[in-house]
């Protein structure tokens, strides 16, 4: 059942202050409560031990701390945790905790499902339900932080959904993560299919957040087959928008490049890509296709093909990184988040994902 109470997660400490002042409390209680919500990750008002019992009682009648409930939690053999969450309405979405040797990162969703219909992506193949609220975005971070013994200092918006289609809530969530939680904006990455007007709107905010474009081919004909959005904003236009973003923010940009066997992994496309990004302060992040069952029967290229693609880019002086796949055994790798429990929780049922041998 959806909780009818207003959730505090998603509100700024100023907004929380207005609420408590409205209840007849002194203003400082606002930042005190915000501290419990965002810095100490309290899950209930009972935990807020320095608040008067009467206030805790009064708050819990009309307010909830977080809007989220956990429907499922899985841990992969390589140490990745995936949470399946919802706000009680049965529309589930996923977020992932990614511990590394030097830092802990997390991958958050911005929408339930996704309308962009990329042909290689489990979420895209499953259709779209709705945008997430500010509280549902920040709530994912707070839940994951509670699961992590180490501080979660990095956030990537590479979960379900297209973040720039939910730009207002995304920006409000990023502001809370920065101002209330205390994350560095430089440690927040937004990944987009390449919606040119929204990239320009984000650039106009002049926030030092990191922008990643899912490029996946430098050739319009190939990219349009992979990503229908390319019919609206083709390669040249979207790369220009990334140049403008870089100029406006001074941040290095990332081009994500999914490698699909015999499709976008040819030496010609590597050379074309190197020409395309010339002069841009950027890194190309290669992501060997994580297997999901697609109508096109896409497959991951062999290791030699990936190495050759990388070699060509590096010989043209392009900065290249390669994404290490994690969480595969719990379908938590990039592109695999699809709300597999959908049937059980009411979202339109989907075929279960199959994992390649
Ligand atoms: N909508 C945004 C963010 C979510 S997807 C975007 O498209 O950028 C995060 C990344 O995972 C994108 O680069 C996406 O192209 C990639 N991805 C999707 N399906 C994948 C798959 N099966 N294997 C590997 N990466 C995939």
Short mmCIF file of C-alpha atoms and ligand atoms in Angstrom, two decimals:
data_model
loop_
_atom_site.label_atom_id
_atom_site.label_comp_id
_atom_site.label_asym_id
_atom_site.label_seq_id
_atom_site.Cartn_x
_atom_site.Cartn_y
_atom_site.Cartn_z
CA UNK A 1 0.00 0.00 0.00
CA UNK A 2 1.31 3.48 -0.82
CA UNK A 3 2.09 5.49 2.28
CA UNK A 4 -0.18 8.56 2.26
CA UNK A 5 2.15 10.52 4.54
CA UNK A 6 4.46 13.17 3.06
CA UNK A 7 8.07 11.96 2.90
CA UNK A 8 10.82 14.20 4.22
CA UNK A 9 13.45 12.66 1.94
CA UNK A 10 13.40 14.90 -1.13
CA UNK A 11 12.84 18.12 0.83
CA UNK A 12 15.55 20.67 1.58
CA UNK A 13 16.32 21.54 5.21
CA UNK A 14 14.59 24.88 4.54
CA UNK A 15 11.42 23.07 3.48
CA UNK A 16 11.64 20.79 6.52
CA UNK A 17 12.07 23.88 8.67
CA UNK A 18 8.88 25.39 7.23
CA UNK A 19 7.04 22.21 8.13
CA UNK A 20 8.20 22.13 11.75
CA UNK A 21 7.61 25.84 12.22
CA UNK A 22 4.09 25.18 10.94
CA UNK A 23 3.77 22.62 13.75
CA UNK A 24 4.70 25.30 16.26
CA UNK A 25 8.34 24.29 16.69
CA UNK A 26 11.45 26.45 16.75
CA UNK A 27 13.25 26.84 13.37
CA UNK A 28 16.47 25.06 14.42
CA UNK A 29 14.53 21.78 14.56
CA UNK A 30 14.46 21.90 10.74
CA UNK A 31 18.19 21.50 10.23
CA UNK A 32 18.34 19.07 13.15
CA UNK A 33 15.83 16.79 11.43
CA UNK A 34 17.47 17.28 8.02
CA UNK A 35 20.74 16.15 9.62
CA UNK A 36 19.10 12.94 10.79
CA UNK A 37 17.52 12.33 7.39
CA UNK A 38 20.49 13.12 5.14
CA UNK A 39 23.67 12.77 7.17
CA UNK A 40 22.79 10.04 9.64
CA UNK A 41 20.42 8.19 7.30
CA UNK A 42 17.76 7.73 9.95
CA UNK A 43 14.93 5.53 8.74
CA UNK A 44 12.37 6.50 11.37
CA UNK A 45 11.55 9.38 13.67
CA UNK A 46 12.19 7.14 16.69
CA UNK A 47 15.88 7.13 15.80
CA UNK A 48 16.06 10.93 16.12
CA UNK A 49 17.07 10.72 19.75
CA UNK A 50 17.63 14.42 20.39
CA UNK A 51 14.08 15.38 19.38
CA UNK A 52 11.38 15.60 22.08
CA UNK A 53 9.24 12.45 22.12
CA UNK A 54 6.09 14.50 21.55
CA UNK A 55 7.54 16.00 18.35
CA UNK A 56 8.63 12.60 17.10
CA UNK A 57 5.14 11.31 17.69
CA UNK A 58 3.53 14.31 15.98
CA UNK A 59 5.81 14.03 12.95
CA UNK A 60 5.22 10.32 12.47
CA UNK A 61 1.47 10.89 12.21
CA UNK A 62 1.64 13.03 9.09
CA UNK A 63 5.13 12.39 7.74
CA UNK A 64 7.31 9.50 6.71
CA UNK A 65 11.09 9.72 6.56
CA UNK A 66 11.59 8.04 3.17
CA UNK A 67 9.05 7.34 0.42
CA UNK A 68 10.77 4.05 -0.46
CA UNK A 69 10.27 0.43 0.44
CA UNK A 70 12.71 -2.33 -0.48
CA UNK A 71 11.09 -5.14 -2.44
CA UNK A 72 14.24 -7.18 -2.92
CA UNK A 73 17.94 -7.09 -2.20
CA UNK A 74 20.57 -9.18 -3.93
CA UNK A 75 24.32 -9.37 -3.49
CA UNK A 76 26.48 -10.55 -6.37
CA UNK A 77 29.55 -12.73 -6.08
CA UNK A 78 31.75 -9.72 -6.89
CA UNK A 79 30.38 -7.56 -4.08
CA UNK A 80 27.73 -5.54 -5.88
CA UNK A 81 24.43 -4.96 -4.07
CA UNK A 82 21.25 -4.36 -6.04
CA UNK A 83 18.10 -3.06 -4.43
CA UNK A 84 14.69 -3.28 -6.02
CA UNK A 85 12.58 -0.47 -4.59
CA UNK A 86 9.12 1.06 -4.87
CA UNK A 87 6.96 3.55 -3.02
CA UNK A 88 4.23 1.05 -2.31
CA UNK A 89 2.48 1.42 -5.67
CA UNK A 90 4.07 -1.69 -7.16
CA UNK A 91 6.10 0.23 -9.74
CA UNK A 92 9.56 -1.09 -9.07
CA UNK A 93 12.93 0.20 -10.10
CA UNK A 94 16.50 -0.60 -9.25
CA UNK A 95 19.63 0.92 -7.78
CA UNK A 96 23.08 -0.57 -7.36
CA UNK A 97 25.93 -0.17 -4.87
CA UNK A 98 29.40 -0.46 -6.41
CA UNK A 99 32.32 -0.74 -3.99
CA UNK A 100 35.80 -0.26 -5.46
CA UNK A 101 39.19 -0.38 -3.77
CA UNK A 102 39.49 3.41 -3.60
CA UNK A 103 35.86 4.55 -3.42
CA UNK A 104 32.25 3.47 -3.27
CA UNK A 105 29.92 4.50 -6.06
CA UNK A 106 26.25 3.94 -6.69
CA UNK A 107 24.09 3.78 -9.76
CA UNK A 108 20.64 5.39 -9.48
CA UNK A 109 17.48 5.27 -11.58
CA UNK A 110 15.73 8.42 -12.78
CA UNK A 111 12.54 6.91 -14.23
CA UNK A 112 10.43 3.78 -13.86
CA UNK A 113 11.19 2.17 -17.21
CA UNK A 114 12.42 4.31 -20.08
CA UNK A 115 10.79 5.67 -23.25
CA UNK A 116 13.99 5.91 -25.34
CA UNK A 117 13.70 2.34 -26.69
CA UNK A 118 17.40 1.69 -27.28
CA UNK A 119 17.46 -1.70 -28.96
CA UNK A 120 20.24 -3.21 -26.81
CA UNK A 121 18.93 -2.17 -23.39
CA UNK A 122 16.71 -4.26 -21.11
CA UNK A 123 15.03 -1.18 -19.65
CA UNK A 124 14.46 0.34 -23.08
CA UNK A 125 12.90 -2.88 -24.35
CA UNK A 126 10.47 -2.90 -21.42
CA UNK A 127 8.73 0.45 -21.98
CA UNK A 128 8.06 3.46 -19.78
CA UNK A 129 5.91 4.10 -16.72
CA UNK A 130 6.77 7.46 -15.15
CA UNK A 131 9.36 9.92 -13.87
CA UNK A 132 10.71 9.46 -10.36
CA UNK A 133 10.15 12.18 -7.77
CA UNK A 134 13.01 14.01 -6.05
CA UNK A 135 12.43 11.91 -2.92
CA UNK A 136 12.51 8.67 -4.89
CA UNK A 137 15.85 9.64 -6.45
CA UNK A 138 17.53 10.79 -3.23
CA UNK A 139 15.88 7.90 -1.34
CA UNK A 140 17.80 5.38 -3.47
CA UNK A 141 21.09 6.98 -2.45
CA UNK A 142 20.19 6.97 1.25
CA UNK A 143 19.12 3.32 1.20
CA UNK A 144 22.35 2.28 -0.51
CA UNK A 145 24.41 4.32 1.95
CA UNK A 146 22.73 2.44 4.79
CA UNK A 147 23.83 -0.82 3.21
CA UNK A 148 27.41 0.34 2.79
CA UNK A 149 29.93 0.26 5.61
CA UNK A 150 31.99 2.79 3.65
CA UNK A 151 30.86 6.24 2.57
CA UNK A 152 29.20 6.33 -0.83
CA UNK A 153 30.97 9.31 -2.38
CA UNK A 154 30.13 8.89 -6.07
CA UNK A 155 26.80 8.79 -7.88
CA UNK A 156 26.15 7.84 -11.50
CA UNK A 157 22.75 8.23 -13.13
CA UNK A 158 23.07 5.09 -15.23
CA UNK A 159 20.22 3.09 -13.78
CA UNK A 160 16.78 2.86 -15.31
CA UNK A 161 15.52 5.79 -17.34
CA UNK A 162 16.76 8.81 -19.23
CA UNK A 163 17.78 11.38 -16.60
CA UNK A 164 17.47 14.40 -18.90
CA UNK A 165 13.79 13.60 -19.52
CA UNK A 166 13.31 14.18 -15.79
CA UNK A 167 15.58 17.21 -15.62
CA UNK A 168 13.79 19.26 -12.99
CA UNK A 169 13.59 16.45 -10.43
CA UNK A 170 17.09 15.34 -11.34
CA UNK A 171 18.50 18.81 -10.63
CA UNK A 172 16.59 19.13 -7.36
CA UNK A 173 17.90 15.70 -6.31
CA UNK A 174 21.47 16.63 -7.25
CA UNK A 175 21.19 19.83 -5.20
CA UNK A 176 20.06 17.84 -2.17
CA UNK A 177 22.86 15.30 -2.64
CA UNK A 178 25.30 18.18 -2.74
CA UNK A 179 23.94 20.59 -0.14
CA UNK A 180 22.27 18.29 2.37
CA UNK A 181 24.17 15.01 2.00
CA UNK A 182 27.49 16.69 1.31
CA UNK A 183 28.54 14.97 -1.92
CA UNK A 184 30.89 16.74 -4.29
CA UNK A 185 29.16 17.78 -7.51
CA UNK A 186 32.29 16.66 -9.31
CA UNK A 187 31.57 13.11 -8.17
CA UNK A 188 28.13 13.06 -9.76
CA UNK A 189 27.79 11.74 -13.32
CA UNK A 190 24.72 12.10 -15.50
CA UNK A 191 24.51 9.79 -18.50
CA UNK A 192 22.27 10.64 -21.44
CA UNK A 193 21.19 9.25 -24.77
CA UNK A 194 21.83 12.74 -26.15
CA UNK A 195 18.82 15.06 -25.92
CA UNK A 196 20.37 18.22 -27.34
CA UNK A 197 18.07 20.91 -25.85
CA UNK A 198 18.31 19.31 -22.40
CA UNK A 199 22.11 19.09 -22.63
CA UNK A 200 22.12 22.83 -23.31
CA UNK A 201 19.77 23.46 -20.39
CA UNK A 202 22.03 21.46 -18.11
CA UNK A 203 25.06 23.37 -19.40
CA UNK A 204 23.30 26.64 -18.56
CA UNK A 205 23.16 25.56 -14.90
CA UNK A 206 26.98 25.65 -14.91
CA UNK A 207 27.21 22.93 -12.31
CA UNK A 208 30.52 21.04 -12.29
CA UNK A 209 28.75 17.70 -12.69
CA UNK A 210 30.17 15.17 -15.10
CA UNK A 211 28.24 14.48 -18.30
CA UNK A 212 28.46 11.21 -20.21
CA UNK A 213 26.95 10.68 -23.64
CA UNK A 214 25.92 7.22 -24.76
CA UNK A 215 27.36 7.49 -28.25
CA UNK A 216 27.73 3.85 -29.32
CA UNK A 217 28.54 4.66 -32.96
CA UNK A 218 29.99 7.63 -34.86
CA UNK A 219 27.91 6.68 -37.93
CA UNK A 220 24.32 7.91 -38.07
CA UNK A 221 23.01 4.87 -39.88
CA UNK A 222 24.41 2.50 -37.25
CA UNK A 223 23.54 4.70 -34.28
CA UNK A 224 19.95 5.14 -35.45
CA UNK A 225 19.54 1.37 -35.49
CA UNK A 226 20.80 1.16 -31.92
CA UNK A 227 19.21 4.32 -30.57
CA UNK A 228 16.02 5.71 -32.13
CA UNK A 229 16.80 9.12 -30.56
CA UNK A 230 19.51 9.51 -33.21
CA UNK A 231 16.82 10.13 -35.82
CA UNK A 232 15.99 13.33 -33.99
CA UNK A 233 19.48 14.44 -32.89
CA UNK A 234 22.13 12.86 -35.08
CA UNK A 235 25.76 12.29 -34.16
CA UNK A 236 27.19 15.61 -35.35
CA UNK A 237 24.57 17.63 -33.42
CA UNK A 238 24.92 15.74 -30.20
CA UNK A 239 28.72 15.85 -30.23
CA UNK A 240 28.49 19.62 -30.79
CA UNK A 241 26.23 19.84 -27.74
CA UNK A 242 28.88 17.96 -25.74
CA UNK A 243 31.45 20.50 -26.93
CA UNK A 244 29.21 23.30 -25.67
CA UNK A 245 28.76 21.49 -22.34
CA UNK A 246 32.51 21.15 -21.99
CA UNK A 247 33.03 24.82 -22.81
CA UNK A 248 30.34 25.94 -20.34
CA UNK A 249 31.44 23.79 -17.40
CA UNK A 250 35.12 23.19 -18.02
CA UNK A 251 34.54 19.53 -17.26
CA UNK A 252 36.00 16.71 -19.26
CA UNK A 253 33.15 14.80 -20.91
CA UNK A 254 32.76 11.06 -21.38
CA UNK A 255 31.61 9.19 -24.46
CA UNK A 256 30.27 5.81 -23.55
CA UNK A 257 30.75 3.29 -26.30
CA UNK A 258 28.94 0.01 -26.05
CA UNK A 259 30.68 -2.64 -28.16
CA UNK A 260 28.37 -5.03 -30.00
CA UNK A 261 29.89 -7.79 -32.09
CA UNK A 262 30.10 -7.02 -35.84
CA UNK A 263 27.85 -4.00 -35.42
CA UNK A 264 29.64 -0.94 -34.06
CA UNK A 265 33.01 -2.53 -33.23
CA UNK A 266 34.66 -2.27 -36.68
CA UNK A 267 38.09 -0.66 -37.19
CA UNK A 268 36.45 1.93 -39.48
CA UNK A 269 34.16 3.08 -36.68
CA UNK A 270 37.09 3.30 -34.27
CA UNK A 271 38.90 5.60 -36.71
CA UNK A 272 35.77 7.61 -37.37
CA UNK A 273 35.22 7.99 -33.62
CA UNK A 274 38.78 9.23 -33.10
CA UNK A 275 38.21 11.94 -35.75
CA UNK A 276 34.86 12.87 -34.26
CA UNK A 277 36.13 13.61 -30.75
CA UNK A 278 39.36 15.28 -31.84
CA UNK A 279 40.12 18.43 -29.90
CA UNK A 280 37.62 17.67 -27.15
CA UNK A 281 38.81 17.11 -23.59
CA UNK A 282 37.19 13.73 -23.18
CA UNK A 283 37.49 10.07 -22.42
CA UNK A 284 35.93 7.22 -24.37
CA UNK A 285 34.62 4.53 -22.06
CA UNK A 286 34.33 1.17 -23.81
CA UNK A 287 31.55 -1.10 -22.50
CA UNK A 288 31.52 -4.60 -23.95
CA UNK A 289 27.82 -5.46 -24.41
CA UNK A 290 26.28 -7.01 -21.31
CA UNK A 291 24.11 -9.78 -22.57
CA UNK A 292 20.41 -9.22 -22.56
CA UNK A 293 18.08 -10.98 -24.94
CA UNK A 294 17.31 -8.57 -27.77
CA UNK A 295 15.23 -8.95 -30.95
CA UNK A 296 18.44 -8.36 -32.92
CA UNK A 297 20.38 -11.11 -31.20
CA UNK A 298 23.21 -8.76 -30.22
CA UNK A 299 26.35 -10.33 -28.80
CA UNK A 300 29.45 -9.19 -27.02
CA UNK A 301 32.57 -9.06 -29.23
CA UNK A 302 35.55 -11.28 -28.49
CA UNK A 303 38.38 -9.90 -26.41
CA UNK A 304 40.64 -9.38 -29.46
CA UNK A 305 38.07 -7.21 -31.20
CA UNK A 306 37.71 -5.03 -28.09
CA UNK A 307 41.51 -4.78 -27.82
CA UNK A 308 41.85 -3.82 -31.49
CA UNK A 309 39.16 -1.14 -31.19
CA UNK A 310 40.96 0.25 -28.17
CA UNK A 311 44.35 0.11 -29.87
CA UNK A 312 43.11 2.17 -32.83
CA UNK A 313 41.67 4.84 -30.53
CA UNK A 314 44.84 5.01 -28.44
CA UNK A 315 47.03 5.23 -31.52
CA UNK A 316 45.00 8.37 -32.40
CA UNK A 317 45.67 9.74 -28.92
CA UNK A 318 42.17 9.28 -27.59
CA UNK A 319 41.89 8.65 -23.81
CA UNK A 320 40.25 5.28 -23.39
CA UNK A 321 38.94 3.41 -20.37
CA UNK A 322 37.21 0.07 -20.33
CA UNK A 323 34.29 -0.63 -18.06
CA UNK A 324 34.77 -3.64 -15.88
CA UNK A 325 31.51 -5.45 -15.76
CA UNK A 326 30.17 -6.10 -12.28
CA UNK A 327 27.10 -7.62 -10.77
CA UNK A 328 26.34 -9.76 -13.81
CA UNK A 329 25.14 -12.74 -11.80
CA UNK A 330 22.37 -10.62 -10.27
CA UNK A 331 21.55 -8.79 -13.54
CA UNK A 332 22.87 -5.54 -12.10
CA UNK A 333 25.28 -4.72 -14.92
CA UNK A 334 24.71 -1.73 -17.21
CA UNK A 335 21.64 -2.15 -19.35
CA UNK A 336 20.34 -5.11 -17.37
CA UNK A 337 18.17 -3.22 -14.91
CA UNK A 338 14.64 -4.00 -15.88
CA UNK A 339 12.60 -4.58 -12.76
CA UNK A 340 12.57 -8.34 -13.16
CA UNK A 341 10.09 -8.71 -10.35
CA UNK A 342 7.68 -6.53 -12.28
CA UNK A 343 5.03 -9.21 -12.63
CA UNK A 344 4.91 -9.80 -8.93
CA UNK A 345 4.69 -6.14 -8.07
CA UNK A 346 2.16 -5.08 -10.65
CA UNK A 347 4.19 -3.44 -13.37
CA UNK A 348 3.54 -4.88 -16.80
CA UNK A 349 5.17 -8.29 -16.89
CA UNK A 350 8.34 -8.76 -18.86
CA UNK A 351 10.16 -11.78 -20.14
CA UNK A 352 12.86 -12.78 -17.69
CA UNK A 353 16.36 -11.86 -18.75
CA UNK A 354 18.62 -14.63 -19.87
CA UNK A 355 22.31 -14.57 -19.23
CA UNK A 356 24.68 -15.81 -21.93
CA UNK A 357 26.94 -18.71 -21.06
N1 LIG B 1 19.52 6.74 -20.35
C1 LIG B 1 20.88 7.03 -19.99
C2 LIG B 1 21.33 6.37 -18.70
C3 LIG B 1 20.94 4.93 -18.44
S1 LIG B 1 21.79 3.67 -19.34
C4 LIG B 1 21.81 6.67 -21.12
O1 LIG B 1 21.37 6.04 -22.06
O2 LIG B 1 22.97 7.06 -21.09
C5 LIG B 1 23.45 3.64 -18.78
C6 LIG B 1 24.44 3.11 -19.81
O3 LIG B 1 24.28 1.69 -20.01
C7 LIG B 1 24.26 3.73 -21.19
O4 LIG B 1 25.50 4.06 -21.75
C8 LIG B 1 23.61 2.60 -21.96
O5 LIG B 1 23.76 2.76 -23.34
C9 LIG B 1 24.33 1.41 -21.39
N2 LIG B 1 23.70 0.13 -21.69
C10 LIG B 1 22.40 -0.13 -21.95
N3 LIG B 1 22.21 -1.43 -22.23
C11 LIG B 1 23.42 -2.02 -22.12
C12 LIG B 1 23.88 -3.37 -22.29
N4 LIG B 1 23.05 -4.36 -22.58
N5 LIG B 1 25.20 -3.60 -22.11
C13 LIG B 1 26.05 -2.60 -21.76
N6 LIG B 1 25.67 -1.33 -21.59
C14 LIG B 1 24.37 -1.04 -21.78
#
